[in-house]
Amino acid sequence: MRPSRQQADEPGREREAADGAETPSAEAEEAESREDYALDYDYSNFFWGTGDDAFGVLGPFEEWFDIARPRGYYLFGMPMQTPPAARADVVETKDRQRLSGLINFASYNYLGLSHRPEVIEAAVEATRAYGTGASGSPILSGTMEIHEELARAIAEFKGQEEALLFPSGYSANVGIIAGLMRSGDLVVTDQYAHASIVDGIILSKANVRYFRHNSAADLERKLRDFGGRKLVILEGVYSMDGDLAALPEIVEVCKRNKTRIMIDEAHSAFLFGEHGRGIAEHFGLDEDIDIHFGTFSKTLGGQGGYVAGSHMLIKYLRGFARARVFSCALAPGVVGGLIKALEIVRTEPQLRRKLWDNVAYMQKCLKERGVDIGPSESQVIPIMIRDDDRIFEVAEDMIHAGVYLNPVRYPAVGKHRSRFRISVTAGHSRDDLREGADIIARVLERNGFL
Amino acid sequence: MSPTEYHFRHAVSAFFEMNRDAAKALLPPHLEPFEPHHGLAVFAVTTFDFVKSEVGGYQEIVLAVITPPLVTSTGQWPRSAFYPFVVGTNTEASRLHAIERWHLPHYMADVSIDFDEGPEHVGIRVREAESPILDVTVRAHKWTRVDHLYQSFMFDRGKSFKSNIHMAGEFTEHEEEAGELAIHRHPMTERLLDADVETYPFRELWMKNGVQTFEGLETL
């Protein structure tokens, strides 16, 4: 019954065979059914296996994915051939064609720092000075002077006593949460919390409750009857809708319930607030946050993550954040680039002003064209499609029309809450944004979404 | 066993997050709850307005925990799977039929199920005489025609069973979190009252004018 690889790669074959025969075989009917319904399934259908063989689920998954990939999943992970700048060249992997000069709304390079010449030069200098890798755990031989320099610079920038570096944002969240919370504790987090937060909670073995997105009232309900150690975790900017944390209300609830609070500023650090410290600064609540988390891979255009807070917190996590202890320290070249990128953030506030001007302009352009951008209040702007069956075909049309953006569908968002997620950057020109909005509106209109 | 068909006017489901440990306590030992997020399981309410079956027309409510499906290399992939922990109907004949043929656990008194259909929503009230059991509201999204495969697991007197169930008809589904649920104190719902069941569905499904087909019963 299993279709051959050739059949799976050539979706028309089974249907042709079935049409040509007087009576379609059961196999042909089954294959056709799978073709028809391939996009009705997703990764979540193949999470669990069947039977006693740990590889038992691999075959069914491969059969589904080989059908589903050319229908849209190929749009994820297409290789870029240029820096993630305002315009980018991308290899479309279904037909292996190079798409040049796309308006790039897919990258997190919010201030355009990943390809700034002075950042690249700093990365090269650090690589020349220290080599390509740290060659050790940060608690053994992997810490170099530039790691300490970056940690000091981050702590100073965030207005915190001390900071600790991690090899990725994911490992930072996992390391902080599992380093601090224990079995029997309670972590309460927003229902839209990032996977790295959830995985940190799993690894900590703490109890978990989720509060309805941005609802301080539901958070209070979830905290009220628990008497032990508690931690609330929220994000500054939510990465699928681009809306901001309801931080003032949530801080009040945490104070009333004597609960520590951690904020994930992956998409907001170095952007929000007068000095760019993040959402906590934006709301004037820096002092009310116990744990400040952020990443280096978005606005700073590098790689890695950090936690900033009190000396006591950092001292403890230095010993107990296993995701850091048992990983190699950040590559020196990355660290050199990050130090320069952070310096640019501090010394060029006009970059943030340009970003916010661009965000306002893009939101205006999209709204004027009748595009539904959901609740976005930030540089992350969803283009709501709300049709899981058609999001990929519209995405194909978008990319061939000249814009590179990320399609998002279940299970990354709720069923039929599919959307395109666009990232506006300071590197976009007004012409890029106007042209991008025109293309988006045109494609939506010809596909019946406007 | 040849396929058994149940023709329905409405089939309405709503999925709610609930405490994972409470869900596990509703399942037989060989089944695990599906976890959409760590620590959470899924409680599903499904109500049917059957217009034609071997036992005539009747109405049914199924309270279930969603479980991982058995995914194999043959046949249509299942969309999801569930374990009904209690079923209620408004006729004795329908209960005896489902117990005998499908080993489904039933609440043995008649319950009434009212479907209040509007242009974009359907409200369902489940009662036993004057005693409220459950109220749920589901809203529509885009309508399409589908033929979906689900799996139902049953456990009766130490034996485990599975049936493949096709649901064909007009279908709408979304996760706009627009619906509502009220669970009232009643013998059918008593094991849900301390299970941290959310008051709004994260997923809403509504089918109209379709056929539910049980392929047969497998002993696991």
XYZ file of C-alpha atoms in Angstrom:
670
model
C 0.000 0.000 0.000
C 2.924 2.323 0.552
C 3.474 4.577 -2.480
C 6.925 4.391 -3.990
C 9.263 7.345 -3.672
C 8.824 7.982 -7.389
C 5.065 8.122 -6.988
C 5.346 10.409 -4.024
C 7.646 12.755 -5.917
C 5.328 12.839 -8.920
C 1.938 13.594 -7.465
C 0.052 13.294 -10.740
C 0.980 9.686 -11.405
C -1.432 7.909 -9.152
C -4.340 10.059 -10.238
C -3.485 9.535 -13.904
C -3.322 5.790 -13.385
C -6.584 5.820 -11.500
C -8.298 7.907 -14.189
C -7.064 5.606 -16.930
C -8.250 2.386 -15.332
C -11.825 1.213 -15.570
C -11.970 0.554 -11.845
C -9.547 2.468 -9.623
C -7.550 0.149 -7.428
C -7.809 0.472 -3.679
C -4.173 1.535 -3.696
C -4.834 4.291 -6.231
C -7.850 5.486 -4.283
C -5.842 5.546 -1.091
C -3.032 7.487 -2.747
C -5.497 9.960 -4.201
C -7.105 10.403 -0.809
C -3.721 11.126 0.709
C -2.982 13.633 -2.056
C -6.268 15.397 -1.431
C -5.849 15.569 2.308
C -2.085 16.008 2.660
C -2.375 19.596 3.855
C -5.063 18.628 6.321
C -2.299 16.999 8.315
C 0.727 18.551 9.920
C 3.674 17.675 12.123
C 1.408 17.130 15.131
C -0.182 14.095 13.448
C 3.154 12.294 13.366
C 4.483 13.146 16.811
C 3.570 9.761 18.291
C 4.591 6.409 16.917
C 2.784 3.130 16.720
C 3.904 -0.246 17.979
C 7.123 -1.198 19.701
C 9.592 0.097 17.109
C 10.949 3.576 17.870
C 11.287 4.030 14.094
C 7.666 2.980 13.466
C 6.516 6.536 12.822
C 9.313 7.377 10.368
C 7.667 5.651 7.397
C 4.231 7.283 7.759
C 5.890 10.657 8.357
C 8.051 10.322 5.258
C 5.055 9.312 3.158
C 3.134 12.380 4.328
C 6.042 14.805 4.087
C 7.006 13.709 0.575
C 3.488 14.622 -0.529
C 3.163 17.750 1.609
C 6.573 19.274 0.925
C 6.029 20.268 -2.722
C 2.606 21.580 -1.696
C 4.152 24.236 0.511
C 6.433 22.919 3.215
C 9.369 23.545 0.879
C 8.794 27.234 1.578
C 10.393 26.758 4.989
C 14.160 26.875 5.157
C 14.885 28.041 1.629
C 18.586 28.937 1.442
C 19.488 32.606 1.119
C 22.376 33.601 -1.113
C 22.884 37.100 0.246
C 23.004 38.743 3.682
C 19.556 39.105 5.308
C 19.289 42.712 4.123
C 16.278 44.662 2.843
C 16.682 42.893 -0.500
C 17.765 39.276 -0.648
C 18.322 36.446 -3.113
C 16.691 33.162 -2.204
C 16.826 29.687 -3.759
C 13.308 28.398 -4.317
C 13.859 24.727 -3.520
C 10.890 23.197 -5.339
C 12.140 24.122 -8.796
C 15.700 25.064 -7.712
C 15.414 28.541 -9.150
C 17.174 31.608 -7.782
C 14.816 34.445 -6.946
C 16.804 37.670 -6.934
C 16.172 41.010 -5.284
C 13.181 39.948 -3.196
C 12.002 42.527 -0.681
C 13.006 40.720 2.480
C 10.382 40.749 5.225
C 11.462 37.377 6.608
C 14.582 38.200 8.632
C 14.911 39.367 12.241
C 17.697 41.757 11.332
C 15.662 44.636 12.748
C 18.390 47.300 12.711
C 20.308 45.858 9.785
C 23.350 45.188 11.977
C 24.251 41.690 10.764
C 25.847 43.060 7.609
C 27.140 46.438 8.793
C 30.767 46.682 7.611
C 32.122 47.679 11.032
C 30.327 44.725 12.683
C 31.759 42.335 10.136
C 35.205 43.870 10.601
C 34.943 43.467 14.380
C 33.976 39.813 13.915
C 36.960 39.290 11.623
C 39.316 40.984 14.081
C 38.059 38.841 16.956
C 38.448 35.713 14.867
C 42.012 36.688 13.999
C 42.762 37.347 17.646
C 41.098 34.308 19.223
C 40.445 31.794 16.431
C 37.190 30.383 15.125
C 35.970 28.657 18.262
C 36.107 29.026 22.037
C 37.174 25.379 22.343
C 35.673 24.864 25.771
C 32.810 25.291 28.171
C 32.533 28.791 29.620
C 33.136 27.325 33.088
C 36.393 25.711 31.951
C 38.617 27.133 29.250
C 35.945 28.621 26.935
C 35.686 32.052 28.527
C 37.860 34.623 26.777
C 38.324 38.259 27.577
C 35.858 39.318 24.908
C 33.144 37.115 26.464
C 33.604 38.990 29.724
C 33.634 42.285 27.847
C 30.327 41.474 26.140
C 28.715 40.305 29.405
C 29.754 43.543 31.137
C 28.472 45.611 28.216
C 25.111 43.850 28.237
C 24.691 44.251 31.997
C 25.521 47.936 31.737
C 23.192 48.433 28.784
C 20.336 46.665 30.558
C 20.992 48.592 33.768
C 21.494 45.352 35.689
C 24.224 44.261 38.058
C 25.512 41.393 35.967
C 24.838 39.290 32.868
C 25.594 35.788 31.665
C 26.043 34.652 28.058
C 24.549 31.524 26.468
C 25.293 29.873 23.112
C 21.734 30.492 21.823
C 18.500 32.118 22.869
C 16.910 28.696 23.180
C 19.615 27.439 25.514
C 19.387 30.619 27.572
C 15.682 30.161 28.291
C 16.135 26.465 28.984
C 19.191 27.117 31.151
C 17.616 29.911 33.204
C 14.326 28.151 33.895
C 15.723 24.683 34.547
C 18.583 26.240 36.494
C 16.252 27.991 38.906
C 12.975 26.085 39.199
C 12.504 22.631 40.682
C 10.019 19.788 40.941
C 7.040 20.980 42.991
C 7.504 24.646 42.022
C 5.052 26.451 39.775
C 5.795 28.272 36.544
C 2.959 30.273 35.031
C 3.441 31.520 31.510
C 1.433 33.075 28.704
C -0.374 30.584 26.457
C 1.683 31.900 23.520
C 5.026 31.407 25.251
C 7.920 30.408 23.022
C 8.941 26.738 22.794
C 12.205 27.460 24.594
C 10.239 28.629 27.639
C 8.075 25.513 27.579
C 11.094 23.254 27.143
C 12.828 24.958 30.057
C 9.774 24.264 32.209
C 9.720 20.614 31.111
C 13.389 20.221 31.981
C 12.884 21.891 35.369
C 10.110 19.383 36.254
C 8.157 22.249 37.800
C 4.368 22.360 37.565
C 3.114 24.551 34.785
C 0.002 26.610 34.198
C -0.725 28.775 31.178
C -2.656 32.008 31.419
C -4.835 33.276 28.619
C -2.829 35.526 26.365
C -2.046 38.824 28.102
C -4.874 38.342 30.612
C -3.801 39.595 34.028
C -7.118 38.374 35.445
C -6.478 34.806 34.275
C -2.896 34.998 35.535
C -4.208 35.969 38.955
C -6.609 33.008 38.879
C -3.759 30.641 37.968
C -1.521 31.939 40.774
C -4.030 32.303 43.556
C -4.210 28.834 45.114
C -0.520 27.917 44.932
C 1.576 28.345 48.039
C 5.088 27.372 46.960
C 7.852 28.901 44.842
C 6.406 30.632 41.803
C 7.783 32.206 38.641
C 5.812 34.079 35.973
C 7.338 34.217 32.499
C 6.122 36.444 29.694
C 7.444 37.831 26.445
C 7.981 41.497 25.637
C 6.774 41.237 22.045
C 4.854 38.130 21.001
C 6.429 36.810 17.865
C 3.338 35.648 15.977
C 1.038 38.636 16.511
C 3.559 41.378 17.230
C 1.582 42.618 20.220
C 3.193 43.797 23.460
C 3.029 42.238 26.905
C 0.431 43.759 29.210
C 3.337 44.367 31.556
C 1.897 46.953 33.996
C -1.119 44.785 34.823
C 0.952 41.607 35.025
C 3.553 43.200 37.290
C 0.756 44.259 39.642
C -0.590 40.705 39.785
C 2.895 39.342 40.484
C 3.421 41.847 43.283
C 0.080 40.989 44.873
C 0.924 37.285 44.717
C 4.567 37.656 45.777
C 5.750 36.025 42.572
C 9.061 36.469 40.772
C 8.810 37.617 37.162
C 10.949 36.891 34.117
C 10.644 38.649 30.772
C 11.774 37.264 27.428
C 12.817 40.268 25.346
C 13.931 38.320 22.282
C 12.001 40.609 19.932
C 12.058 43.778 22.023
C 15.516 44.257 23.574
C 17.677 46.890 21.836
C 14.532 48.369 20.238
C 11.927 49.488 22.780
C 12.324 52.184 25.424
C 14.133 55.498 25.371
C 17.530 53.828 25.499
C 16.505 50.652 23.718
C 16.649 48.444 26.802
C 13.347 46.806 25.942
C 9.709 46.531 26.919
C 10.463 46.802 30.626
C 12.041 50.206 29.990
C 9.216 51.113 27.604
C 6.748 50.713 30.487
C 9.120 52.164 33.103
C 9.210 48.829 34.934
C 12.861 47.783 34.698
C 13.145 47.593 38.482
C 10.103 45.350 38.797
C 11.505 42.558 36.643
C 13.609 39.906 38.376
C 15.048 38.170 35.315
C 15.800 39.887 32.015
C 16.295 37.483 29.119
C 17.221 38.355 25.552
C 18.833 37.076 22.386
C 21.720 38.257 20.247
C 20.379 36.747 17.039
C 17.677 39.269 16.276
C 18.375 42.984 16.653
C 22.118 42.549 17.219
C 22.380 40.338 14.142
C 24.624 37.700 15.705
C 23.933 34.596 17.726
C 23.439 33.663 21.362
C 21.398 34.650 24.377
C 21.840 36.341 27.737
C 20.321 36.707 31.145
C 20.742 39.921 33.133
C 19.841 40.535 36.759
C 21.296 40.710 40.235
C 24.776 39.479 41.210
C 23.126 36.770 43.315
C 20.978 35.514 40.448
C 23.870 35.382 38.004
C 26.171 33.756 40.541
C 23.612 30.993 41.067
C 22.851 30.468 37.368
C 26.559 30.354 36.571
C 26.638 27.121 38.535
C 23.212 25.661 37.794
C 22.304 26.665 34.203
C 23.322 23.361 32.672
C 22.485 24.467 29.110
C 25.418 26.889 29.457
C 27.707 24.789 31.630
C 27.654 21.884 29.189
C 27.894 23.863 25.947
C 30.854 25.422 24.251
C 31.091 29.184 24.753
C 30.092 31.514 21.919
C 32.522 31.697 19.003
C 34.899 34.642 19.443
C 34.063 36.090 16.032
C 30.374 36.221 16.954
C 31.232 37.912 20.249
C 33.431 40.505 18.542
C 30.593 41.360 16.163
C 28.102 41.578 19.031
C 30.253 44.015 20.989
C 30.383 46.314 17.971
C 26.657 45.873 17.247
C 25.806 46.814 20.832
C 28.009 49.878 20.555
C 26.067 50.926 17.449
C 22.769 50.471 19.293
C 24.063 52.757 22.057
C 25.537 55.405 19.822
C 23.051 55.493 16.942
C 19.585 55.991 18.428
C 18.549 57.301 15.034
C 18.491 53.684 13.843
C 15.652 52.934 16.263
C 13.851 56.091 15.187
C 14.188 54.964 11.568
C 12.795 51.547 12.491
C 9.750 53.009 14.244
C 9.153 55.417 11.360
C 9.278 52.446 9.000
C 6.934 50.398 11.172
C 4.384 53.220 11.286
C 4.710 53.758 7.540
C 4.311 50.055 6.712
C 1.314 49.675 8.997
C -0.252 52.717 7.326
C 0.489 51.355 3.830
C -1.028 47.975 4.646
C -4.096 49.398 6.377
C -4.728 51.822 3.492
C -4.757 48.831 1.168
C -7.258 47.024 3.373
C -4.846 44.391 4.681
C -5.749 42.789 8.030
C -2.657 43.166 10.247
C -4.153 41.855 13.458
C -3.177 43.391 16.807
C 0.447 44.254 15.962
C 2.096 47.061 17.932
C 5.652 46.386 16.856
C 8.030 45.644 13.994
C 6.484 42.153 13.748
C 3.381 42.506 11.614
C 1.062 39.613 10.807
C -0.810 39.568 7.510
C -3.859 37.562 8.502
C -5.021 34.928 6.000
C -7.041 32.624 8.289
C -7.083 29.815 5.731
C -4.750 26.884 6.370
C -5.691 25.231 3.081
C -4.532 28.155 0.952
C -1.740 29.869 2.875
C 0.975 28.013 0.966
C -0.366 28.770 -2.510
C -0.610 32.452 -1.580
C 2.925 32.267 -0.169
C 4.180 30.850 -3.478
C 2.474 33.707 -5.286
C 4.025 36.240 -2.883
C 7.560 35.010 -3.339
C 7.275 34.864 -7.121
C 5.756 38.359 -7.093
C 8.834 39.699 -5.316
C 8.427 39.595 -1.531
C 10.042 37.123 0.835
C 7.936 36.555 3.943
C 7.226 33.700 6.308
C 3.996 31.713 6.011
C 2.789 30.572 9.418
C 0.173 27.858 9.892
C -0.912 25.292 12.434
C 0.589 24.153 14.770
C 2.773 27.300 15.034
C -0.504 29.227 15.353
C -4.075 28.053 15.898
C -6.003 26.270 13.165
C -7.127 28.747 10.538
C -5.253 31.546 12.265
C -2.697 31.236 9.486
C -0.879 34.364 8.472
C 2.247 35.784 6.934
C 4.611 37.240 9.442
C 6.585 40.193 8.203
C 9.503 41.855 9.927
C 10.036 45.526 9.186
C 13.610 46.737 9.624
C 15.487 50.008 9.740
C 17.219 48.835 6.580
C 14.076 49.056 4.479
C 13.623 52.201 2.420
C 10.255 53.865 1.961
C 10.300 52.558 -1.599
C 10.882 48.995 -0.337
C 7.951 49.283 2.038
C 5.569 50.906 -0.438
C 6.452 48.397 -3.144
C 6.182 45.541 -0.657
C 2.755 46.688 0.516
C 1.622 47.026 -3.117
C 2.761 43.486 -3.926
C 1.191 42.041 -0.785
C -2.131 43.740 -1.480
C -2.074 42.735 -5.145
C -1.380 39.087 -4.348
C -4.031 39.011 -1.636
C -6.553 40.566 -3.999
C -5.946 38.142 -6.852
C -6.222 35.240 -4.437
C -9.512 36.480 -3.046
C -8.240 37.673 0.340
C -8.922 41.373 -0.221
C -18.346 -6.477 10.559
C -19.690 -4.249 7.806
C -19.463 -0.473 8.249
C -22.188 1.091 10.377
C -23.582 4.427 9.282
C -25.140 7.177 11.353
C -26.555 10.092 9.369
C -26.516 13.397 11.184
C -27.910 16.891 10.836
C -25.350 18.364 13.217
C -22.093 17.090 14.682
C -20.523 19.736 16.900
C -17.226 19.432 18.755
C -15.325 21.740 21.021
C -11.846 21.054 22.419
C -10.761 22.458 25.759
C -7.459 22.430 27.565
C -7.500 20.561 30.852
C -5.064 19.377 33.472
C -2.957 16.532 32.133
C -3.049 14.443 35.316
C -6.821 14.757 35.517
C -7.073 13.594 31.908
C -4.790 10.643 32.563
C -7.064 9.602 35.426
C -9.960 9.369 32.953
C -8.057 7.024 30.648
C -7.421 3.280 30.859
C -3.803 2.377 31.658
C -2.723 1.714 28.055
C -3.670 5.169 26.786
C -1.905 8.491 27.253
C -3.493 11.904 26.815
C -2.505 14.029 23.840
C -0.564 17.013 25.209
C -0.937 20.167 23.108
C 1.365 21.863 25.607
C 3.432 20.337 28.345
C 1.169 19.672 31.324
C -2.065 20.124 29.395
C -4.430 17.588 27.874
C -7.546 17.999 25.744
C -11.130 17.482 26.805
C -13.551 17.149 23.880
C -17.307 17.638 23.907
C -19.068 16.268 20.837
C -22.800 16.402 20.296
C -24.720 14.716 17.501
C -28.170 15.231 16.088
C -28.642 11.908 14.293
C -31.492 11.707 11.814
C -31.021 8.109 10.600
C -29.335 5.014 11.979
C -30.052 1.363 12.771
C -31.808 2.615 15.878
C -33.539 5.584 14.279
C -32.921 9.245 14.951
C -31.527 10.304 18.300
C -29.262 12.790 19.991
C -25.956 12.042 21.643
C -23.280 13.745 23.698
C -19.774 12.266 23.912
C -17.327 13.441 26.565
C -13.831 12.336 25.626
C -10.128 12.804 26.212
C -8.051 13.278 23.067
C -5.285 10.691 22.694
C -2.511 10.171 20.144
C -3.788 8.197 17.135
C -2.260 4.975 15.883
C -0.408 6.089 12.755
C 0.393 3.320 10.280
C 1.741 3.057 6.764
C -1.496 1.815 5.297
C -4.802 3.534 4.801
C -5.818 7.108 5.409
C -3.922 8.874 8.175
C -6.092 9.534 11.221
C -6.743 13.157 11.988
C -6.918 12.564 15.705
C -8.067 10.000 18.246
C -10.134 10.055 21.400
C -11.281 8.000 24.323
C -14.942 8.575 25.228
C -15.249 8.306 28.996
C -18.995 8.873 29.074
C -21.731 9.033 26.452
C -25.284 10.248 26.896
C -28.261 9.867 24.577
C -31.971 10.561 24.573
C -33.134 7.007 23.723
C -32.610 3.688 25.452
C -32.335 1.849 22.126
C -29.369 3.978 21.058
C -27.582 3.337 24.349
C -28.063 -0.424 24.219
C -26.921 -0.475 20.597
C -23.700 1.474 21.283
C -22.881 -0.490 24.413
C -23.363 -3.825 22.707
C -21.630 -2.966 19.439
C -18.973 -0.416 20.389
C -18.404 -0.986 24.114
C -18.963 2.707 24.776
C -19.570 3.694 28.421
C -22.971 5.352 28.858
C -24.887 7.388 31.342
C -28.043 5.325 31.465
C -30.758 7.952 31.892
C -32.182 9.976 29.012
C -30.567 13.355 28.435
C -31.986 16.073 26.185
C -29.735 17.920 23.769
C -31.020 21.133 22.182
C -29.280 22.567 19.133
C -29.916 26.303 18.767
C -28.581 27.112 15.307
C -27.884 30.664 14.206
C -26.291 31.838 10.963
C -22.752 31.765 12.391
C -23.034 29.756 15.587
C -24.690 26.824 17.235
C -25.525 26.712 20.917
C -26.027 23.372 22.625
C -27.830 22.789 25.908
C -27.608 19.379 27.538
C -30.068 18.572 30.310
C -31.425 15.660 32.292
C -35.043 16.654 32.918
C -34.625 20.086 34.517
C -31.081 19.428 35.687
C -28.411 21.194 33.568
C -25.377 19.156 32.505
C -23.451 21.266 30.063
C -23.790 24.274 27.744
C -21.451 24.864 24.845
C -21.365 27.334 21.973
C -19.419 26.905 18.756
C -18.944 29.401 15.967
C -18.455 28.817 12.249
C -15.496 29.655 10.016
C -15.136 28.607 6.355
C -17.344 25.690 5.255
C -15.896 22.873 3.140
C -16.821 19.254 2.360
C -14.556 16.672 3.946
C -14.141 12.985 4.693
C -11.974 12.776 7.794
C -10.717 9.716 9.610
C -10.708 9.591 13.408
C -9.959 6.774 15.812
C -11.991 5.935 18.871
C -10.552 3.836 21.680
C -12.756 1.872 24.019
C -12.032 -0.144 27.159
C -14.578 -2.571 28.546
C -14.156 -5.258 31.201
C -10.391 -5.421 30.761
C -10.426 -5.485 26.960
C -9.163 -2.697 24.701
C -10.832 -1.826 21.417
C -10.391 0.596 18.561
C -12.651 1.694 15.762
C -11.857 3.822 12.756
C -14.552 6.434 12.282
C -15.075 8.429 9.105
C -16.812 11.764 9.343
C -18.061 13.007 5.968
C -20.078 16.131 5.328
C -19.995 19.906 5.443
C -17.304 21.021 7.840
C -16.020 24.131 9.517
C -13.181 24.403 12.010
C -11.145 27.143 13.657
C -9.162 28.118 16.717
C -10.374 31.667 17.241
C -11.211 30.904 20.884
C -14.639 32.388 20.323
C -16.819 29.683 21.886
C -17.969 29.112 25.454
C -18.448 26.240 27.871
C -20.325 25.902 31.128
C -20.052 22.606 32.994
C -22.722 22.031 35.618
C -22.589 19.670 38.547
C -24.090 16.375 37.356
C -23.048 12.700 37.485
C -21.885 12.907 33.846
C -19.521 15.783 34.580
C -18.414 15.127 38.144
C -14.917 14.027 37.152
C -14.394 17.280 35.231
C -15.188 19.738 37.967
C -11.686 19.678 39.470
C -9.864 19.076 36.210
C -9.064 22.722 35.405
C -11.102 22.560 32.206
C -10.896 25.919 30.438
C -14.133 27.802 29.897
C -13.469 28.512 26.229
C -12.623 26.035 23.468
C -9.258 26.391 21.770
C -10.697 24.505 18.792
C -14.237 24.465 17.462
C -15.567 22.028 14.842
C -19.035 21.876 13.334
C -20.306 19.457 10.707
C -23.684 19.485 8.999
C -25.672 17.044 6.903
C -23.166 14.227 6.961
C -22.494 10.624 7.765
C -20.506 9.100 10.576
C -19.251 5.649 9.580
C -17.759 3.150 11.997
C -15.503 0.798 10.009
C -15.698 -1.995 12.561
C -14.338 -2.936 15.947
C -10.745 -4.069 16.451
C -9.575 -5.737 19.612
C -6.177 -4.349 20.565
